[in-house]
mmCIF file of C-alpha atoms and ligand atoms in Angstrom:
data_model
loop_
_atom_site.group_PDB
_atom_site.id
_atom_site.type_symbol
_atom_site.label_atom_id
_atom_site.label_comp_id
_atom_site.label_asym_id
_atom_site.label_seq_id
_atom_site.Cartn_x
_atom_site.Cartn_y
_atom_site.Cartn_z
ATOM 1 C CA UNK A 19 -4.449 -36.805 63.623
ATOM 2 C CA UNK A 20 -6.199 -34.245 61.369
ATOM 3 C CA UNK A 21 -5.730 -34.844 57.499
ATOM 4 C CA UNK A 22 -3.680 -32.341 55.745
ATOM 5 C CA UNK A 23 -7.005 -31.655 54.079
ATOM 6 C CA UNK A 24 -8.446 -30.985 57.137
ATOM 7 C CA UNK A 25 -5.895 -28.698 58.066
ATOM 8 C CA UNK A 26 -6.718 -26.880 54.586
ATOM 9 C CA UNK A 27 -9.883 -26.039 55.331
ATOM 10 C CA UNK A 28 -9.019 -25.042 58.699
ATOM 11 C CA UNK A 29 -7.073 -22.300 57.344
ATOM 12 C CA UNK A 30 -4.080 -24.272 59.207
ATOM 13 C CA UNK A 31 -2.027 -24.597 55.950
ATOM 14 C CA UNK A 32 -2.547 -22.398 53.135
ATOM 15 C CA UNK A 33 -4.251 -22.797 50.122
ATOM 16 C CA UNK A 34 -5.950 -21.162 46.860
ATOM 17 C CA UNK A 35 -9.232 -21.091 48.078
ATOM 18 C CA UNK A 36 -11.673 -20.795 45.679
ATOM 19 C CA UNK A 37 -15.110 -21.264 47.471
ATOM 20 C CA UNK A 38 -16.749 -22.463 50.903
ATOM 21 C CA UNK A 39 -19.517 -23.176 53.243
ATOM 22 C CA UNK A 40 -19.538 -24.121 56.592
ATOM 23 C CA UNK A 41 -19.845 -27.762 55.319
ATOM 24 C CA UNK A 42 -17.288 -28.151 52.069
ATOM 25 C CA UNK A 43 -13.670 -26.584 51.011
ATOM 26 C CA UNK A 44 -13.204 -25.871 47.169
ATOM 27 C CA UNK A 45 -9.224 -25.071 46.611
ATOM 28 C CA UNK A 46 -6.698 -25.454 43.498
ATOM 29 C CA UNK A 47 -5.052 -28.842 43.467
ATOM 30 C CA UNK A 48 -1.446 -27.440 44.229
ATOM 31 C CA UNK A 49 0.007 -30.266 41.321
ATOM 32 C CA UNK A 50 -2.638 -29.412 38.609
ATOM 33 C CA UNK A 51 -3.067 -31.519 35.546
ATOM 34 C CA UNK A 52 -4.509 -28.878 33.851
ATOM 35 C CA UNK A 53 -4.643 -24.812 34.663
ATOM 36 C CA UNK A 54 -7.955 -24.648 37.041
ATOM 37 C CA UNK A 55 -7.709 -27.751 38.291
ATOM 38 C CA UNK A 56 -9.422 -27.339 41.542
ATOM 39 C CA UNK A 57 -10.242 -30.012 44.853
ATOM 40 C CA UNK A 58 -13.965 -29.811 46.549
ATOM 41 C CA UNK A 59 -13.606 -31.483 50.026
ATOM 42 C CA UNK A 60 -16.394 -31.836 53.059
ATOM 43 C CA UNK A 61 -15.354 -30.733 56.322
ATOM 44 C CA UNK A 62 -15.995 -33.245 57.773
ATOM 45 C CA UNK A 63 -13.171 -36.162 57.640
ATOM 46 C CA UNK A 64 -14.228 -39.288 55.720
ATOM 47 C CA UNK A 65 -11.856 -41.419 53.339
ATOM 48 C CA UNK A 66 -13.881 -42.734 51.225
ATOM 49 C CA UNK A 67 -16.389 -40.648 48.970
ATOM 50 C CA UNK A 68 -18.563 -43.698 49.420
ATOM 51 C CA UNK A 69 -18.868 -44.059 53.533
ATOM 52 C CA UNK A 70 -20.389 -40.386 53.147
ATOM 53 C CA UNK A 71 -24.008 -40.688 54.342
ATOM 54 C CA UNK A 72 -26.405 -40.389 51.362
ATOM 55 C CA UNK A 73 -27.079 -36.369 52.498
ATOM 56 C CA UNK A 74 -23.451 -35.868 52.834
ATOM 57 C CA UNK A 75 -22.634 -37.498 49.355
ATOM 58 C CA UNK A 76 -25.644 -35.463 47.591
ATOM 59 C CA UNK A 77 -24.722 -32.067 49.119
ATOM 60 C CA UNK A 78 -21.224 -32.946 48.182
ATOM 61 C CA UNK A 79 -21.621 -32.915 44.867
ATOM 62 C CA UNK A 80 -24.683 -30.155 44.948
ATOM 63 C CA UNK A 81 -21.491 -27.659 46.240
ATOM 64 C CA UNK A 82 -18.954 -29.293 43.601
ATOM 65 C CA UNK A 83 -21.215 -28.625 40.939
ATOM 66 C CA UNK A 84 -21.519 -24.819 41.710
ATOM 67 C CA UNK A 85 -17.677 -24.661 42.059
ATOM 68 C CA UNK A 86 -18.162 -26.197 38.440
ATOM 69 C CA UNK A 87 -20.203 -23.558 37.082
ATOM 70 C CA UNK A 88 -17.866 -21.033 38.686
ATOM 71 C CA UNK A 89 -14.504 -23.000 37.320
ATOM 72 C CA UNK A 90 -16.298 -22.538 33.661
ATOM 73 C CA UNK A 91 -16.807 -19.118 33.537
ATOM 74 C CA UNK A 92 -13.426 -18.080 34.912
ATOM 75 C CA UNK A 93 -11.540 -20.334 32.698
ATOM 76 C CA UNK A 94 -13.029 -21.456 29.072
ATOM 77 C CA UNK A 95 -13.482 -24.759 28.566
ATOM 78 C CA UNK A 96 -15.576 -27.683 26.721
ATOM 79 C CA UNK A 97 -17.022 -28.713 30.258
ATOM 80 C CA UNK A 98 -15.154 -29.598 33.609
ATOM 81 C CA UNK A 99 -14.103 -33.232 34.117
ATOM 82 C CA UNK A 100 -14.836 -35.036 37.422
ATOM 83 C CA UNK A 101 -12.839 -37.197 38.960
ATOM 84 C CA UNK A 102 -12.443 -38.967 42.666
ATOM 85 C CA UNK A 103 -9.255 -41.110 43.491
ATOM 86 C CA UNK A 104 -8.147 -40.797 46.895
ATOM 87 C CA UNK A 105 -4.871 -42.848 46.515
ATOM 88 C CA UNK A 106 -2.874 -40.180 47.993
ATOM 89 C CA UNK A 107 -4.821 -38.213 50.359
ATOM 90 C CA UNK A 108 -7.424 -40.016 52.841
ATOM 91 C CA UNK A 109 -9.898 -37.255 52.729
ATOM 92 C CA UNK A 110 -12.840 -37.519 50.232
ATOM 93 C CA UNK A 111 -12.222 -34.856 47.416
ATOM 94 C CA UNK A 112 -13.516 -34.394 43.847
ATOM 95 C CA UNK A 113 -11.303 -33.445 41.146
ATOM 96 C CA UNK A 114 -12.422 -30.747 39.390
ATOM 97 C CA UNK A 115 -10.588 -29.951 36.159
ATOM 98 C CA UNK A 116 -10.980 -27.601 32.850
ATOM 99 C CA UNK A 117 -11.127 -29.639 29.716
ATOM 100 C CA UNK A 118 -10.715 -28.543 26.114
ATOM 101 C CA UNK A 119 -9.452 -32.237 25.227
ATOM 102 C CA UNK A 120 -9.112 -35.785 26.780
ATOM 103 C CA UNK A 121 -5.308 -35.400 27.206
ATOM 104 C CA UNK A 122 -6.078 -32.289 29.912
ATOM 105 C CA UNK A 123 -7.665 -35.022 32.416
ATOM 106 C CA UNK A 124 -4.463 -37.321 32.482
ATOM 107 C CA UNK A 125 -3.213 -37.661 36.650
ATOM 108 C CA UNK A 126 0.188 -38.733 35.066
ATOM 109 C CA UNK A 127 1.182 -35.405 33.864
ATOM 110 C CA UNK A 128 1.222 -32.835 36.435
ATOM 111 C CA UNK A 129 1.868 -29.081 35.875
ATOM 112 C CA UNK A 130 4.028 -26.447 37.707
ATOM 113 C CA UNK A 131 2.375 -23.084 37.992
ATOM 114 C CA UNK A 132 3.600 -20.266 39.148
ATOM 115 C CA UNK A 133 2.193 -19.007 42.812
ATOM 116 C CA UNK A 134 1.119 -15.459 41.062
ATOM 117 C CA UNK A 135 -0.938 -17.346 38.720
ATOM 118 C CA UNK A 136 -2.032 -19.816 40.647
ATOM 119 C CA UNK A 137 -3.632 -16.870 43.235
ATOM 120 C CA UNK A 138 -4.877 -15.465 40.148
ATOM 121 C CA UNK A 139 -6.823 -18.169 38.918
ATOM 122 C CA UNK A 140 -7.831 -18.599 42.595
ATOM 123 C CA UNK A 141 -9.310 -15.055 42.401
ATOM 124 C CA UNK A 142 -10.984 -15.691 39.293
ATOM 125 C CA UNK A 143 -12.947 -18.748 39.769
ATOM 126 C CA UNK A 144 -14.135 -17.236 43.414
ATOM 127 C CA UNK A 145 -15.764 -14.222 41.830
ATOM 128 C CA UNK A 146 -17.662 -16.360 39.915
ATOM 129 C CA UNK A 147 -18.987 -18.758 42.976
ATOM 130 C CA UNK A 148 -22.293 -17.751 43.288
HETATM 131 P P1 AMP B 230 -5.564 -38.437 45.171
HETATM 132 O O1 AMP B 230 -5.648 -38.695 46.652
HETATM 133 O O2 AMP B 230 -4.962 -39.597 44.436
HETATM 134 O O3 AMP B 230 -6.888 -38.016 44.584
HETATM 135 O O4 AMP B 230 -4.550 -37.218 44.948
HETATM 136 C C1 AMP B 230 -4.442 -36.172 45.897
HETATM 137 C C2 AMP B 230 -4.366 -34.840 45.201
HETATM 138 O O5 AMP B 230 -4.194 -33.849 46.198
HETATM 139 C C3 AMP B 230 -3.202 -34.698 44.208
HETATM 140 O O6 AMP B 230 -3.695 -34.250 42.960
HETATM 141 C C4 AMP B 230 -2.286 -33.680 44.878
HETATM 142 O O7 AMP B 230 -1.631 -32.839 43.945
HETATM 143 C C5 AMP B 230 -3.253 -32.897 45.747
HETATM 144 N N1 AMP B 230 -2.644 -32.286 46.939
HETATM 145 C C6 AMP B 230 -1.863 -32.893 47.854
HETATM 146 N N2 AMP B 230 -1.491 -32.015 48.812
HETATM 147 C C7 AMP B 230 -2.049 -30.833 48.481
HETATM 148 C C8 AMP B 230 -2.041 -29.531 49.065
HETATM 149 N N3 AMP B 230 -1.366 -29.267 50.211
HETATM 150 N N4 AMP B 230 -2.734 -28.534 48.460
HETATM 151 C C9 AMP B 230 -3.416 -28.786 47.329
HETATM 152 N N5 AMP B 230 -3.464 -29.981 46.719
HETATM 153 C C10 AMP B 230 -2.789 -30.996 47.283
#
């Protein structure tokens, strides 16, 4: 069966997408920790970030680190914090988030935002995907 992140970036079940390629899926993490918080998947299903062959792990990050650039022009910040987990979903996906302190990175404190907003900051990081 498909992972629901699979289904994401299948346009199956709806997201804030934020960027894409034919091989990776950039979208806002639905629970954010911090405003901007944003997921960068591959396509292609694979649990663990660190079963991804070496060209899929380096393009991986190569796409999560223009998402990056993107996420810091369309929302100010000291620099985005990277993080990968993968206790919840089994799909490899970086954790992108906005920081302005150490307390903006912490998984424990999730934030409700609005689905307006949440398109809007959507909107804002794509026009800045180059
Ligand atoms: P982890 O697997 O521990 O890295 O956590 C999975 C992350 O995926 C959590 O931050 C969830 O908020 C996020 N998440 C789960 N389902 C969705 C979804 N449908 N859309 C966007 N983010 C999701």
């Amino acid at each position: 069966m498909a992972s629901i992140f699979s289904l994401i970036a299948a346009g199956e079940i709806p997201s804030y997408r934020v960027a894409s390629d034919d091989k990776h899926y950039a979208f806002l993490d639905i629970n954010p920790v911090a405003p901007g918080h944003v997921l960068v998947i591959p396509r292609r299903e694979e649990d663990y970030i660190f079963n991804l062959s070496d060209e899929e792990y380096t393009d991986l990050m190569l796409f999560a680190r223009r998402v990056a650039r993107a996420l810091e022009k369309a929302i100010p910040c000291k620099r985005v914090g990277v993080a990968v987990m993968g206790l919840e979903v089994p799909h490899t996906h970086v954790h992108l988030v906005p920081l302005n302190s150490e307390g903006d990175m912490d998984f424990s404190s999730k934030k409700q935002i609005a689905p307006e907003e949440m398109a809007r900051i959507a909107e804002a990081i794509a026009a800045e995907f180059e």
